[in-house]
Steps between C-alpha positions, in 0.01 A plus 500: 500500500469818697503699180219286359293548814554872482387508140193297589415739781544794266276338239237437764502865605476618141213263432314617809561860402359439151196323642441796728525734200253287306254499790546872540437560128194275508364690800571829328333383177189404696507837672544675166212297353265610776621856460443491125139394558443831677651704218269600219549345160695709246650700786821689428763612749695818565860464620611788722872515579643773726832543674814707551834456320829679551590559135213747438514871574124562470184285500395334174152363438340317208150360440471243217200331342579192295331437169402152623511360851783251562561237768797565729520206739808629677336833585157407635396230745212389276473450125333824396605682182660838562369799304640803689844580646577782740866557592629764743871523589685780674794585722482415871572864584179626336229607738252248350313209656525254210289238675217747556502606135469133402195474725352807330543347155344175623200698625467673165510175303241341727257783421259400224488840332877547499584159357236561228689818415830309509372259235372786283788747546682605185746744652640621830240775536215245508650339810553838665133584438396166649713563812347845542150356468584240763622771736195717431268210592697415814373615838735588786351440844631703794475359852137501610274369773221414256406132499619292207148405388382861482823601329463231233139598427593862452806418292310272260291775347787748509733267312231420245457870428877534456505207257212642298671836492820338382315324221359833378848650484633240258623648177284475189785323322488205740122479459524498122777239515289268714194542278695438180673202660165353600361549151805348334465188711133452401373531855156386394650166404586297811730249334866601522718328248731573214201442271174671605198282405271797424711659231394485136723288277364638172413165340197273495476280808832645617383532860368144504831365368691695767273362773565143385877552466522668840284267711516147361878452551422513875244220478718247685555740790123553517474135602807483723400809699174330601685247719429698815263448797363852453377401153314203648323731746414737215343214302260412783412864566455610138298185427227617736552860386434392140224251576301739716444768229434227241216360710368839609513665160377176342188509715437865413564431130252213511235733642568771237493256203223270627737206531664520157840567661551409865734356758600196296602704195692754706695235692597321177594829329713604799680165493558466124592862429715510814695191389564641154612836636725357772676285239534762224468838674785744543395609849386183682436695821173618345191302601233465229144537621158659464434855617218740583522711180470187285195396702340838425560452128362144497180618669455793260568288189263226617224758552563640150483154341187409692320820401592455132438123493863421418676189624727618780763225479527526121548876527787437741662270245514781244629740763775245563589492129528879490704497821761273340524730197523816713775364725705375205488846340581664834800278568622532141501880532646481855192661650599389850746788518199724565504367855806723552259787543328323789681673784491423870202738525277265296653180632424592860143602422436174318666270755329683790164463323543125445605451864201705608271275294633193682441661839155625399393161362605333825274715717223502237485120514508510881209747503310267267549215750364717781194582285435135419557396861381792714558503873173408672405691815241348733374538859558244770208405713636679805404823669805693388407476134864478400588444136707210373581328172270222389695190408238335285528486122237559232595278206350591164586529136704247306599170664814518705494879534398647833333839528448697819764323709598775748836351600612465137576869462697513824706190419565628146629827647727308737634280220566794268664717767695207640643405161601858431660577835685169532646535151578868556679459830684183398636703209621762747635226725759434231685817602446469875754414771353164604651162415796440267493669162437180302191411707369856470539494123320164469210621714481827308513334157230246590286756686204487261481117477524486880217754533282303256563172684425648844175664389382186316557303823308765695207469261517121517493507881181709506252234396172673585543805274456513123764670282498519123776288347688516172284400202741313273353321195537123465694393192596684184153603391352832395287694745180454294521181288143547382585840345845453345792269431876542511541608136327816376428526128598835341182482287267451794304199620270520197757633253314832467726736694461850347784606273485863610571388856813319385648830384347714774665279763817700446357780719455289816830329411678838520342557842611158626848559362527832685400329824750216457774733375467749786467245779773266373753770415441705815528183707831422327622851579399470866663158539819618326552815706862590565471452875423130445848462345397247234801384299350288221287772347159466341340492155205728444452405133530125550275490809226704332508276192469181705221627725281639220558219245430223754194691623374554145532129417332409831183677383449208257444280805281749684773587752537853640782739413763553768771756564792547738319547833655789692433398860582133445819585309620745766416247771690231309803728468486594869485132597820439301684803638801443726571783743856594587642429844721808468290764669625826644385582855149645474477422128252266331607173339580536132439270207798274441364302206187357344487133404443551128388162373208345312440182705268653761268647235495170310418291809236748618325476163518119509357489853216735402412260218518200733265676742211346311643153573553567873167675532396295803791640703450857385130483583600492869650851480258775608457795266568732793858371511544601136355841588784532750749422222330763283541756777862399566590532132335841475664639813847359428486632143455852640843473663773658297263732311615857552139620475415293809788654693402853400135438595621407849713816511183705451403400855848539649665818635800604289746448784423127492539460123755234399826589328394416145628668186163654411457625859839671510491658157136610476314736729233336711208689347623434148537130581144490635373676186655230283337234721159668468532507120561125496217445749263698276591286197455186708155614614389575143611156384312337785182696415527399134539132591197512732261657246354409163801665335725217615604422143675837493738390776797420269463836327485683834815318606669604176412864572727497806799480261440834319395646835844416638683620189308823432328625815731405787805683353291818530430436868836365613861581420722243322692447822180424694376259234839331494479439876133397509455312174839335442591154626706506818840335489824504686690811386836328469348231279349760271806718478732213415353502152482873444812636668782253438629711214636739764615238749859487376561853628706544816368787704738640764323721749 
């Protein structure tokens, strides 16, 4: 009996001990989980082992880089793959502080420039050179009575000069190796995969077949990845972002074509073509919409048809036929590979220009409101003769439209600015220190819908002031039923459409194709940049075929052509971007992933089409609120463009320049010269768009490609162009592909 009791007591102790171990392991796993959230994705570890042993007569040291990182759970406290090993063993009698040497190696591996060299090193001498460069750029501070703030200010410029000097002293062999490595990896192509999409296959429709085989197997994941609250927020935001340009450009298009194509046609085209593209497209992050260059063409072609007494809508039908033929020939011959020559130089100019158009249009419309509703100054009947605003309104013009309401302009300004600033700062609130992380993310993701709701309520609460509301058509009817129907006959309304115009329509068709090709392909390049870390790839051939063919067929119904809208597509991608929680002290959050799916684009297109049905609700939204969305989209699209950053650096002293790759590796004056070249090209494009030569805009944009390829190499060295015009990426991610052939080498120092 006593023995049984003893065994029971022993079992109880063992059980309690195991429960304690389980609780301890659970606590540790929770701690490790929180710690892993702070560590950047794809991070790799360095194991540094130092110590003294009695069986050695002299110190022995080895530094090893593995061909592939491996997980060693028994070595590290967290599950991070190990890539580097440093081992130092020696006798206790040696006059060496082993612990201090381990600290030195840790310092070296934490330095960005040294660990870049460690990934690229092919032999022992490369590491020795990297250590010497680290020592050359190090500053030893003797004891001093100078204040820390003054010392830091003086050291900043001094260290920058040392770094620039160290960059100049790099050997020409390393420069040539980096340039050749960048060229081999097709740096102009942002998609990184075992199969590059912009590489000629050598057979008819080979690129199209590759796009289908690469992208469609991931169709199921495109639906599963949409089951996320952030996608729901993106749907609400992008819905207004897509509806606003459709209504605005539709109104302008109606004015240019005297009502033949207007808001109704543009809304239906945006919905139908958006649905088709979101279902079949290879890059569903693209948002299909109307753009300024297409508006310029429509106006010019309508003027030509009117002057020559040609039916405008019938001419568009034949342009659509030629468009289908042109795009089929282009895709068959894999013409989309030409976009490889569109470098970052041209991409930044184009994206900056489109963002600038959005910002300009916002303030242009606001100025128009101030002209229609000028502020009225009048004298009070007192002795001071002080001025004040008159609050009366002078109603004139069409029924329901007020003119000369002085408070209208002020309230419109408040609504536009309020929408912009609320959305802007709620987006920044996402990365602030207030509230738990989940609440911050929800507020940040729904920032634009919240801003729209608040400003609509503000407008609703001000009952005595007129503001222009959204003009959404009622029902699925054309803008001018008395002038046209839904189906356009290719032979004209009277069957007498000139035969010469049927063939001559190929010339405007080529112009439209250039516009759609450039905007759609450049937008796809911008969306698919390496820093966005897209994993499902894209399909330049397939996307171009869908956009042009659907647009060409839509001309039979009198619908406008659309393309991949740059600002809306970038905004859509940004709304679906998840930022990493693993941020180094003083560093900016990095992109963790992008929700690559096709549900948001599909639902946005459906909602745009249903906007005609819920017109009564949308008619309560002031246009000024949509102006705020226009401004927000334009400003947010400027973020991440290197040209924007370098324009800011023009106004900043060099000692305050950030630690970017192009800042470290290029002299300040040379960097500013490159910025001024881009700014000059941007100014010329803007002048062309604002004059009668607007039809030459696509050709002027094309000229930036030979300018980059032929002229800039004469002004800048290959190393400068590589730093300024190549896509930025994490060095260790780049070098994994190009340097693993040497990674099996063990390099004792």
